[in-house]
Amino acid sequence: MEAFTKFIENLPSYLGVFLLMLSSFLLGYFSASQLVRAKYRKIINRLKGEVNALKTPPVKNKQDVETLFSEMEPKIMKIVQEQQEILEESKAEERIQKTITFAEKNKNTYLSETKQSKVEDDEEVDDELDFDSFGYADTEDKEDLTKINGIGPYIEQKLNDIGIYTYAQISNLSNRDIELITEMIDFFPGRIERDNWVGQAKSLKVY
């Protein structure tokens, strides 16, 4: 009975130690978050005040201890709840920031892919001969292209294969068309310009 009485007398001290350990735990746990460091100072000061308030004369009976604990419990629960709310706010801000970063990243990726797609589309268009500009012809319109210096039977056949049969077509070729034809017939780069196919074709075509 004497041991129990002694325990009861020392219970406020135990409770004070418990609350002190609890405050130390909360301080160590929540001080890690730099986002809410300023908010923690208030809470820590409040806890210190409450711990100091517990340094009262020994409680005479168990009922007084229970009353004291009942009074402290809501305050402790409120503190814990406040910390949980702060932590949730911090997590929400982090999720929002991640969402914004993700959106910005995907926006830049989309714009880059769209721009690249447009460039590729333009290149595909440029890779086609402009028959609308220099004219269409077929085998019925075929002329002897070997009369142009630099065109032999083999090159003439290759020109026919891609749809070029007449002097009029060659005389109207643009620089881009000449580049494409050079690639399509696997010809020497710059040879068409040096041999002046366009000029020769103009002098040979029938008006």
JSON list of C-alpha atoms in Angstrom, two decimals:
[
{"chain": "A", "resi": 1, "resn": "MET", "atom": "CA", "xyz": [0.00, 0.00, 0.00]},
{"chain": "A", "resi": 2, "resn": "GLU", "atom": "CA", "xyz": [2.88, 2.32, 0.80]},
{"chain": "A", "resi": 3, "resn": "ALA", "atom": "CA", "xyz": [4.41, 1.64, -2.64]},
{"chain": "A", "resi": 4, "resn": "PHE", "atom": "CA", "xyz": [1.11, 2.45, -4.33]},
{"chain": "A", "resi": 5, "resn": "THR", "atom": "CA", "xyz": [0.80, 5.67, -2.36]},
{"chain": "A", "resi": 6, "resn": "LYS", "atom": "CA", "xyz": [4.33, 6.62, -3.33]},
{"chain": "A", "resi": 7, "resn": "PHE", "atom": "CA", "xyz": [3.53, 5.86, -6.96]},
{"chain": "A", "resi": 8, "resn": "ILE", "atom": "CA", "xyz": [0.44, 8.06, -6.77]},
{"chain": "A", "resi": 9, "resn": "GLU", "atom": "CA", "xyz": [2.46, 10.88, -5.23]},
{"chain": "A", "resi": 10, "resn": "ASN", "atom": "CA", "xyz": [5.08, 10.65, -7.98]},
{"chain": "A", "resi": 11, "resn": "LEU", "atom": "CA", "xyz": [2.58, 10.20, -10.79]},
{"chain": "A", "resi": 12, "resn": "PRO", "atom": "CA", "xyz": [2.53, 13.89, -11.73]},
{"chain": "A", "resi": 13, "resn": "SER", "atom": "CA", "xyz": [6.29, 13.73, -12.19]},
{"chain": "A", "resi": 14, "resn": "TYR", "atom": "CA", "xyz": [5.90, 10.66, -14.37]},
{"chain": "A", "resi": 15, "resn": "LEU", "atom": "CA", "xyz": [3.21, 12.43, -16.32]},
{"chain": "A", "resi": 16, "resn": "GLY", "atom": "CA", "xyz": [5.48, 15.44, -16.68]},
{"chain": "A", "resi": 17, "resn": "VAL", "atom": "CA", "xyz": [8.28, 13.22, -17.99]},
{"chain": "A", "resi": 18, "resn": "PHE", "atom": "CA", "xyz": [5.82, 11.57, -20.37]},
{"chain": "A", "resi": 19, "resn": "LEU", "atom": "CA", "xyz": [4.62, 14.92, -21.68]},
{"chain": "A", "resi": 20, "resn": "LEU", "atom": "CA", "xyz": [8.21, 16.14, -21.95]},
{"chain": "A", "resi": 21, "resn": "MET", "atom": "CA", "xyz": [9.14, 13.05, -23.98]},
{"chain": "A", "resi": 22, "resn": "LEU", "atom": "CA", "xyz": [6.04, 13.54, -26.11]},
{"chain": "A", "resi": 23, "resn": "SER", "atom": "CA", "xyz": [6.95, 17.16, -26.79]},
{"chain": "A", "resi": 24, "resn": "SER", "atom": "CA", "xyz": [10.53, 16.11, -27.64]},
{"chain": "A", "resi": 25, "resn": "PHE", "atom": "CA", "xyz": [9.21, 13.51, -30.06]},
{"chain": "A", "resi": 26, "resn": "LEU", "atom": "CA", "xyz": [6.90, 16.02, -31.74]},
{"chain": "A", "resi": 27, "resn": "LEU", "atom": "CA", "xyz": [9.70, 18.55, -31.94]},
{"chain": "A", "resi": 28, "resn": "GLY", "atom": "CA", "xyz": [12.17, 16.08, -33.46]},
{"chain": "A", "resi": 29, "resn": "TYR", "atom": "CA", "xyz": [9.60, 14.66, -35.91]},
{"chain": "A", "resi": 30, "resn": "PHE", "atom": "CA", "xyz": [8.14, 17.85, -37.26]},
{"chain": "A", "resi": 31, "resn": "SER", "atom": "CA", "xyz": [11.26, 20.03, -37.23]},
{"chain": "A", "resi": 32, "resn": "ALA", "atom": "CA", "xyz": [12.52, 17.98, -40.22]},
{"chain": "A", "resi": 33, "resn": "SER", "atom": "CA", "xyz": [10.07, 19.77, -42.52]},
{"chain": "A", "resi": 34, "resn": "GLN", "atom": "CA", "xyz": [11.52, 23.11, -43.56]},
{"chain": "A", "resi": 35, "resn": "LEU", "atom": "CA", "xyz": [8.24, 24.15, -45.14]},
{"chain": "A", "resi": 36, "resn": "VAL", "atom": "CA", "xyz": [6.54, 24.53, -41.73]},
{"chain": "A", "resi": 37, "resn": "ARG", "atom": "CA", "xyz": [9.52, 25.38, -39.51]},
{"chain": "A", "resi": 38, "resn": "ALA", "atom": "CA", "xyz": [8.08, 28.75, -38.52]},
{"chain": "A", "resi": 39, "resn": "LYS", "atom": "CA", "xyz": [4.78, 27.19, -37.41]},
{"chain": "A", "resi": 40, "resn": "TYR", "atom": "CA", "xyz": [6.53, 24.73, -35.12]},
{"chain": "A", "resi": 41, "resn": "ARG", "atom": "CA", "xyz": [8.10, 27.45, -32.95]},
{"chain": "A", "resi": 42, "resn": "LYS", "atom": "CA", "xyz": [4.71, 28.44, -31.59]},
{"chain": "A", "resi": 43, "resn": "ILE", "atom": "CA", "xyz": [3.76, 24.86, -30.81]},
{"chain": "A", "resi": 44, "resn": "ILE", "atom": "CA", "xyz": [7.07, 24.13, -29.06]},
{"chain": "A", "resi": 45, "resn": "ASN", "atom": "CA", "xyz": [6.75, 27.21, -26.87]},
{"chain": "A", "resi": 46, "resn": "ARG", "atom": "CA", "xyz": [3.19, 26.24, -25.99]},
{"chain": "A", "resi": 47, "resn": "LEU", "atom": "CA", "xyz": [4.29, 22.73, -25.00]},
{"chain": "A", "resi": 48, "resn": "LYS", "atom": "CA", "xyz": [7.10, 24.08, -22.84]},
{"chain": "A", "resi": 49, "resn": "GLY", "atom": "CA", "xyz": [4.63, 26.29, -21.02]},
{"chain": "A", "resi": 50, "resn": "GLU", "atom": "CA", "xyz": [2.27, 23.40, -20.40]},
{"chain": "A", "resi": 51, "resn": "VAL", "atom": "CA", "xyz": [5.11, 21.18, -19.13]},
{"chain": "A", "resi": 52, "resn": "ASN", "atom": "CA", "xyz": [6.24, 23.92, -16.72]},
{"chain": "A", "resi": 53, "resn": "ALA", "atom": "CA", "xyz": [2.66, 24.27, -15.54]},
{"chain": "A", "resi": 54, "resn": "LEU", "atom": "CA", "xyz": [2.74, 20.62, -14.51]},
{"chain": "A", "resi": 55, "resn": "LYS", "atom": "CA", "xyz": [5.41, 21.34, -11.91]},
{"chain": "A", "resi": 56, "resn": "THR", "atom": "CA", "xyz": [2.83, 21.62, -9.13]},
{"chain": "A", "resi": 57, "resn": "PRO", "atom": "CA", "xyz": [2.73, 20.12, -5.64]},
{"chain": "A", "resi": 58, "resn": "PRO", "atom": "CA", "xyz": [2.17, 16.34, -5.56]},
{"chain": "A", "resi": 59, "resn": "VAL", "atom": "CA", "xyz": [-1.37, 15.21, -6.24]},
{"chain": "A", "resi": 60, "resn": "LYS", "atom": "CA", "xyz": [-3.00, 13.72, -3.18]},
{"chain": "A", "resi": 61, "resn": "ASN", "atom": "CA", "xyz": [-5.12, 11.02, -4.81]},
{"chain": "A", "resi": 62, "resn": "LYS", "atom": "CA", "xyz": [-5.80, 9.04, -7.95]},
{"chain": "A", "resi": 63, "resn": "GLN", "atom": "CA", "xyz": [-8.91, 11.03, -8.79]},
{"chain": "A", "resi": 64, "resn": "ASP", "atom": "CA", "xyz": [-6.89, 14.25, -9.01]},
{"chain": "A", "resi": 65, "resn": "VAL", "atom": "CA", "xyz": [-4.42, 12.56, -11.38]},
{"chain": "A", "resi": 66, "resn": "GLU", "atom": "CA", "xyz": [-7.21, 11.34, -13.62]},
{"chain": "A", "resi": 67, "resn": "THR", "atom": "CA", "xyz": [-8.74, 14.81, -13.62]},
{"chain": "A", "resi": 68, "resn": "LEU", "atom": "CA", "xyz": [-5.42, 16.37, -14.59]},
{"chain": "A", "resi": 69, "resn": "PHE", "atom": "CA", "xyz": [-4.89, 13.85, -17.38]},
{"chain": "A", "resi": 70, "resn": "SER", "atom": "CA", "xyz": [-8.44, 14.39, -18.64]},
{"chain": "A", "resi": 71, "resn": "GLU", "atom": "CA", "xyz": [-7.75, 18.11, -18.85]},
{"chain": "A", "resi": 72, "resn": "MET", "atom": "CA", "xyz": [-4.47, 17.58, -20.70]},
{"chain": "A", "resi": 73, "resn": "GLU", "atom": "CA", "xyz": [-5.71, 14.95, -23.15]},
{"chain": "A", "resi": 74, "resn": "PRO", "atom": "CA", "xyz": [-7.78, 17.32, -25.37]},
{"chain": "A", "resi": 75, "resn": "LYS", "atom": "CA", "xyz": [-4.83, 19.72, -25.60]},
{"chain": "A", "resi": 76, "resn": "ILE", "atom": "CA", "xyz": [-2.51, 16.91, -26.62]},
{"chain": "A", "resi": 77, "resn": "MET", "atom": "CA", "xyz": [-4.99, 15.63, -29.19]},
{"chain": "A", "resi": 78, "resn": "LYS", "atom": "CA", "xyz": [-5.42, 19.15, -30.55]},
{"chain": "A", "resi": 79, "resn": "ILE", "atom": "CA", "xyz": [-1.67, 19.52, -30.96]},
{"chain": "A", "resi": 80, "resn": "VAL", "atom": "CA", "xyz": [-1.40, 16.19, -32.76]},
{"chain": "A", "resi": 81, "resn": "GLN", "atom": "CA", "xyz": [-4.32, 17.10, -35.02]},
{"chain": "A", "resi": 82, "resn": "GLU", "atom": "CA", "xyz": [-2.72, 20.45, -35.87]},
{"chain": "A", "resi": 83, "resn": "GLN", "atom": "CA", "xyz": [0.50, 18.71, -36.83]},
{"chain": "A", "resi": 84, "resn": "GLN", "atom": "CA", "xyz": [-1.37, 16.25, -39.02]},
{"chain": "A", "resi": 85, "resn": "GLU", "atom": "CA", "xyz": [-3.14, 19.13, -40.79]},
{"chain": "A", "resi": 86, "resn": "ILE", "atom": "CA", "xyz": [0.16, 20.92, -41.35]},
{"chain": "A", "resi": 87, "resn": "LEU", "atom": "CA", "xyz": [1.69, 17.73, -42.74]},
{"chain": "A", "resi": 88, "resn": "GLU", "atom": "CA", "xyz": [-1.29, 17.21, -45.06]},
{"chain": "A", "resi": 89, "resn": "GLU", "atom": "CA", "xyz": [-1.00, 20.80, -46.32]},
{"chain": "A", "resi": 90, "resn": "SER", "atom": "CA", "xyz": [2.67, 20.24, -47.02]},
{"chain": "A", "resi": 91, "resn": "LYS", "atom": "CA", "xyz": [1.93, 17.04, -48.92]},
{"chain": "A", "resi": 92, "resn": "ALA", "atom": "CA", "xyz": [-0.85, 18.77, -50.89]},
{"chain": "A", "resi": 93, "resn": "GLU", "atom": "CA", "xyz": [1.51, 21.59, -51.89]},
{"chain": "A", "resi": 94, "resn": "GLU", "atom": "CA", "xyz": [4.08, 19.03, -52.97]},
{"chain": "A", "resi": 95, "resn": "ARG", "atom": "CA", "xyz": [1.49, 17.16, -55.10]},
{"chain": "A", "resi": 96, "resn": "ILE", "atom": "CA", "xyz": [0.38, 20.42, -56.72]},
{"chain": "A", "resi": 97, "resn": "GLN", "atom": "CA", "xyz": [3.97, 21.35, -57.53]},
{"chain": "A", "resi": 98, "resn": "LYS", "atom": "CA", "xyz": [4.60, 17.91, -59.03]},
{"chain": "A", "resi": 99, "resn": "THR", "atom": "CA", "xyz": [1.44, 18.27, -61.14]},
{"chain": "A", "resi": 100, "resn": "ILE", "atom": "CA", "xyz": [2.54, 21.70, -62.41]},
{"chain": "A", "resi": 101, "resn": "THR", "atom": "CA", "xyz": [6.03, 20.38, -63.20]},
{"chain": "A", "resi": 102, "resn": "PHE", "atom": "CA", "xyz": [4.56, 17.37, -65.01]},
{"chain": "A", "resi": 103, "resn": "ALA", "atom": "CA", "xyz": [2.22, 19.60, -67.03]},
{"chain": "A", "resi": 104, "resn": "GLU", "atom": "CA", "xyz": [5.03, 21.98, -68.01]},
{"chain": "A", "resi": 105, "resn": "LYS", "atom": "CA", "xyz": [7.27, 19.09, -69.00]},
{"chain": "A", "resi": 106, "resn": "ASN", "atom": "CA", "xyz": [4.58, 17.49, -71.15]},
{"chain": "A", "resi": 107, "resn": "LYS", "atom": "CA", "xyz": [3.69, 20.86, -72.66]},
{"chain": "A", "resi": 108, "resn": "ASN", "atom": "CA", "xyz": [7.30, 21.36, -73.78]},
{"chain": "A", "resi": 109, "resn": "THR", "atom": "CA", "xyz": [7.45, 17.79, -75.08]},
{"chain": "A", "resi": 110, "resn": "TYR", "atom": "CA", "xyz": [4.19, 18.26, -77.01]},
{"chain": "A", "resi": 111, "resn": "LEU", "atom": "CA", "xyz": [5.37, 21.53, -78.55]},
{"chain": "A", "resi": 112, "resn": "SER", "atom": "CA", "xyz": [8.71, 19.98, -79.49]},
{"chain": "A", "resi": 113, "resn": "GLU", "atom": "CA", "xyz": [7.04, 16.95, -81.08]},
{"chain": "A", "resi": 114, "resn": "THR", "atom": "CA", "xyz": [4.53, 19.15, -82.90]},
{"chain": "A", "resi": 115, "resn": "LYS", "atom": "CA", "xyz": [7.32, 21.35, -84.27]},
{"chain": "A", "resi": 116, "resn": "GLN", "atom": "CA", "xyz": [9.34, 18.29, -85.32]},
{"chain": "A", "resi": 117, "resn": "SER", "atom": "CA", "xyz": [6.27, 16.78, -86.98]},
{"chain": "A", "resi": 118, "resn": "LYS", "atom": "CA", "xyz": [5.68, 20.01, -88.92]},
{"chain": "A", "resi": 119, "resn": "VAL", "atom": "CA", "xyz": [9.30, 20.06, -90.09]},
{"chain": "A", "resi": 120, "resn": "GLU", "atom": "CA", "xyz": [9.03, 16.43, -91.19]},
{"chain": "A", "resi": 121, "resn": "ASP", "atom": "CA", "xyz": [5.76, 17.17, -93.01]},
{"chain": "A", "resi": 122, "resn": "ASP", "atom": "CA", "xyz": [7.40, 20.10, -94.79]},
{"chain": "A", "resi": 123, "resn": "GLU", "atom": "CA", "xyz": [10.34, 17.91, -95.74]},
{"chain": "A", "resi": 124, "resn": "GLU", "atom": "CA", "xyz": [8.00, 15.26, -97.11]},
{"chain": "A", "resi": 125, "resn": "VAL", "atom": "CA", "xyz": [6.27, 17.86, -99.26]},
{"chain": "A", "resi": 126, "resn": "ASP", "atom": "CA", "xyz": [9.63, 19.19, -100.46]},
{"chain": "A", "resi": 127, "resn": "ASP", "atom": "CA", "xyz": [10.72, 15.67, -101.38]},
{"chain": "A", "resi": 128, "resn": "GLU", "atom": "CA", "xyz": [8.19, 15.53, -104.23]},
{"chain": "A", "resi": 129, "resn": "LEU", "atom": "CA", "xyz": [8.85, 16.85, -107.72]},
{"chain": "A", "resi": 130, "resn": "ASP", "atom": "CA", "xyz": [6.71, 19.87, -108.58]},
{"chain": "A", "resi": 131, "resn": "PHE", "atom": "CA", "xyz": [5.06, 18.53, -111.75]},
{"chain": "A", "resi": 132, "resn": "ASP", "atom": "CA", "xyz": [2.46, 21.28, -111.45]},
{"chain": "A", "resi": 133, "resn": "SER", "atom": "CA", "xyz": [5.26, 23.75, -112.09]},
{"chain": "A", "resi": 134, "resn": "PHE", "atom": "CA", "xyz": [7.34, 22.10, -114.85]},
{"chain": "A", "resi": 135, "resn": "GLY", "atom": "CA", "xyz": [4.56, 20.07, -116.47]},
{"chain": "A", "resi": 136, "resn": "TYR", "atom": "CA", "xyz": [3.25, 16.53, -116.93]},
{"chain": "A", "resi": 137, "resn": "ALA", "atom": "CA", "xyz": [4.06, 14.16, -119.78]},
{"chain": "A", "resi": 138, "resn": "ASP", "atom": "CA", "xyz": [3.87, 10.46, -120.67]},
{"chain": "A", "resi": 139, "resn": "THR", "atom": "CA", "xyz": [5.28, 8.01, -123.21]},
{"chain": "A", "resi": 140, "resn": "GLU", "atom": "CA", "xyz": [3.15, 9.50, -126.00]},
{"chain": "A", "resi": 141, "resn": "ASP", "atom": "CA", "xyz": [4.89, 12.87, -125.49]},
{"chain": "A", "resi": 142, "resn": "LYS", "atom": "CA", "xyz": [8.37, 11.32, -125.32]},
{"chain": "A", "resi": 143, "resn": "GLU", "atom": "CA", "xyz": [11.22, 13.26, -126.97]},
{"chain": "A", "resi": 144, "resn": "ASP", "atom": "CA", "xyz": [14.86, 12.27, -127.54]},
{"chain": "A", "resi": 145, "resn": "LEU", "atom": "CA", "xyz": [16.45, 13.55, -124.36]},
{"chain": "A", "resi": 146, "resn": "THR", "atom": "CA", "xyz": [19.87, 12.20, -125.39]},
{"chain": "A", "resi": 147, "resn": "LYS", "atom": "CA", "xyz": [20.20, 15.29, -127.58]},
{"chain": "A", "resi": 148, "resn": "ILE", "atom": "CA", "xyz": [20.94, 17.18, -124.37]},
{"chain": "A", "resi": 149, "resn": "ASN", "atom": "CA", "xyz": [24.65, 17.05, -123.58]},
{"chain": "A", "resi": 150, "resn": "GLY", "atom": "CA", "xyz": [25.11, 14.96, -120.41]},
{"chain": "A", "resi": 151, "resn": "ILE", "atom": "CA", "xyz": [22.11, 12.69, -120.96]},
{"chain": "A", "resi": 152, "resn": "GLY", "atom": "CA", "xyz": [22.81, 9.21, -122.30]},
{"chain": "A", "resi": 153, "resn": "PRO", "atom": "CA", "xyz": [20.37, 6.33, -122.90]},
{"chain": "A", "resi": 154, "resn": "TYR", "atom": "CA", "xyz": [20.75, 5.11, -119.33]},
{"chain": "A", "resi": 155, "resn": "ILE", "atom": "CA", "xyz": [20.03, 8.52, -117.76]},
{"chain": "A", "resi": 156, "resn": "GLU", "atom": "CA", "xyz": [17.20, 9.09, -120.24]},
{"chain": "A", "resi": 157, "resn": "GLN", "atom": "CA", "xyz": [15.53, 5.87, -119.08]},
{"chain": "A", "resi": 158, "resn": "LYS", "atom": "CA", "xyz": [15.85, 6.94, -115.46]},
{"chain": "A", "resi": 159, "resn": "LEU", "atom": "CA", "xyz": [14.28, 10.31, -116.28]},
{"chain": "A", "resi": 160, "resn": "ASN", "atom": "CA", "xyz": [11.42, 8.55, -118.06]},
{"chain": "A", "resi": 161, "resn": "ASP", "atom": "CA", "xyz": [10.91, 6.31, -115.01]},
{"chain": "A", "resi": 162, "resn": "ILE", "atom": "CA", "xyz": [10.25, 9.34, -112.81]},
{"chain": "A", "resi": 163, "resn": "GLY", "atom": "CA", "xyz": [7.91, 11.00, -115.35]},
{"chain": "A", "resi": 164, "resn": "ILE", "atom": "CA", "xyz": [10.22, 13.31, -117.32]},
{"chain": "A", "resi": 165, "resn": "TYR", "atom": "CA", "xyz": [9.91, 12.85, -121.10]},
{"chain": "A", "resi": 166, "resn": "THR", "atom": "CA", "xyz": [10.15, 16.25, -122.79]},
{"chain": "A", "resi": 167, "resn": "TYR", "atom": "CA", "xyz": [12.44, 19.23, -123.32]},
{"chain": "A", "resi": 168, "resn": "ALA", "atom": "CA", "xyz": [9.68, 21.51, -122.04]},
{"chain": "A", "resi": 169, "resn": "GLN", "atom": "CA", "xyz": [9.67, 19.75, -118.68]},
{"chain": "A", "resi": 170, "resn": "ILE", "atom": "CA", "xyz": [13.45, 20.01, -118.29]},
{"chain": "A", "resi": 171, "resn": "SER", "atom": "CA", "xyz": [13.45, 23.67, -119.37]},
{"chain": "A", "resi": 172, "resn": "ASN", "atom": "CA", "xyz": [11.08, 24.53, -116.51]},
{"chain": "A", "resi": 173, "resn": "LEU", "atom": "CA", "xyz": [12.94, 22.71, -113.71]},
{"chain": "A", "resi": 174, "resn": "SER", "atom": "CA", "xyz": [13.55, 24.69, -110.50]},
{"chain": "A", "resi": 175, "resn": "ASN", "atom": "CA", "xyz": [16.70, 24.37, -108.40]},
{"chain": "A", "resi": 176, "resn": "ARG", "atom": "CA", "xyz": [14.80, 22.20, -105.89]},
{"chain": "A", "resi": 177, "resn": "ASP", "atom": "CA", "xyz": [13.52, 19.94, -108.68]},
{"chain": "A", "resi": 178, "resn": "ILE", "atom": "CA", "xyz": [17.09, 19.57, -109.99]},
{"chain": "A", "resi": 179, "resn": "GLU", "atom": "CA", "xyz": [18.30, 18.56, -106.50]},
{"chain": "A", "resi": 180, "resn": "LEU", "atom": "CA", "xyz": [15.55, 15.95, -106.18]},
{"chain": "A", "resi": 181, "resn": "ILE", "atom": "CA", "xyz": [16.16, 14.56, -109.68]},
{"chain": "A", "resi": 182, "resn": "THR", "atom": "CA", "xyz": [19.89, 14.27, -108.92]},
{"chain": "A", "resi": 183, "resn": "GLU", "atom": "CA", "xyz": [19.04, 12.13, -105.88]},
{"chain": "A", "resi": 184, "resn": "MET", "atom": "CA", "xyz": [16.31, 10.11, -107.62]},
{"chain": "A", "resi": 185, "resn": "ILE", "atom": "CA", "xyz": [18.44, 9.08, -110.63]},
{"chain": "A", "resi": 186, "resn": "ASP", "atom": "CA", "xyz": [21.59, 8.73, -108.51]},
{"chain": "A", "resi": 187, "resn": "PHE", "atom": "CA", "xyz": [23.41, 11.34, -110.61]},
{"chain": "A", "resi": 188, "resn": "PHE", "atom": "CA", "xyz": [26.54, 13.37, -109.87]},
{"chain": "A", "resi": 189, "resn": "PRO", "atom": "CA", "xyz": [25.68, 16.39, -107.67]},
{"chain": "A", "resi": 190, "resn": "GLY", "atom": "CA", "xyz": [25.91, 19.66, -109.62]},
{"chain": "A", "resi": 191, "resn": "ARG", "atom": "CA", "xyz": [26.31, 17.89, -112.97]},
{"chain": "A", "resi": 192, "resn": "ILE", "atom": "CA", "xyz": [22.89, 18.97, -114.26]},
{"chain": "A", "resi": 193, "resn": "GLU", "atom": "CA", "xyz": [23.74, 22.62, -113.60]},
{"chain": "A", "resi": 194, "resn": "ARG", "atom": "CA", "xyz": [27.23, 22.35, -115.11]},
{"chain": "A", "resi": 195, "resn": "ASP", "atom": "CA", "xyz": [25.88, 20.71, -118.29]},
{"chain": "A", "resi": 196, "resn": "ASN", "atom": "CA", "xyz": [23.11, 23.34, -118.36]},
{"chain": "A", "resi": 197, "resn": "TRP", "atom": "CA", "xyz": [20.27, 20.92, -119.07]},
{"chain": "A", "resi": 198, "resn": "VAL", "atom": "CA", "xyz": [17.71, 23.68, -118.60]},
{"chain": "A", "resi": 199, "resn": "GLY", "atom": "CA", "xyz": [19.36, 25.98, -121.15]},
{"chain": "A", "resi": 200, "resn": "GLN", "atom": "CA", "xyz": [19.86, 23.17, -123.66]},
{"chain": "A", "resi": 201, "resn": "ALA", "atom": "CA", "xyz": [16.24, 22.04, -123.27]},
{"chain": "A", "resi": 202, "resn": "LYS", "atom": "CA", "xyz": [14.99, 25.57, -123.91]},
{"chain": "A", "resi": 203, "resn": "SER", "atom": "CA", "xyz": [16.86, 25.68, -127.21]},
{"chain": "A", "resi": 204, "resn": "LEU", "atom": "CA", "xyz": [15.55, 22.23, -128.24]},
{"chain": "A", "resi": 205, "resn": "LYS", "atom": "CA", "xyz": [11.90, 22.46, -127.27]},
{"chain": "A", "resi": 206, "resn": "VAL", "atom": "CA", "xyz": [9.32, 23.17, -129.94]},
{"chain": "A", "resi": 207, "resn": "TYR", "atom": "CA", "xyz": [7.15, 26.21, -129.32]}
]
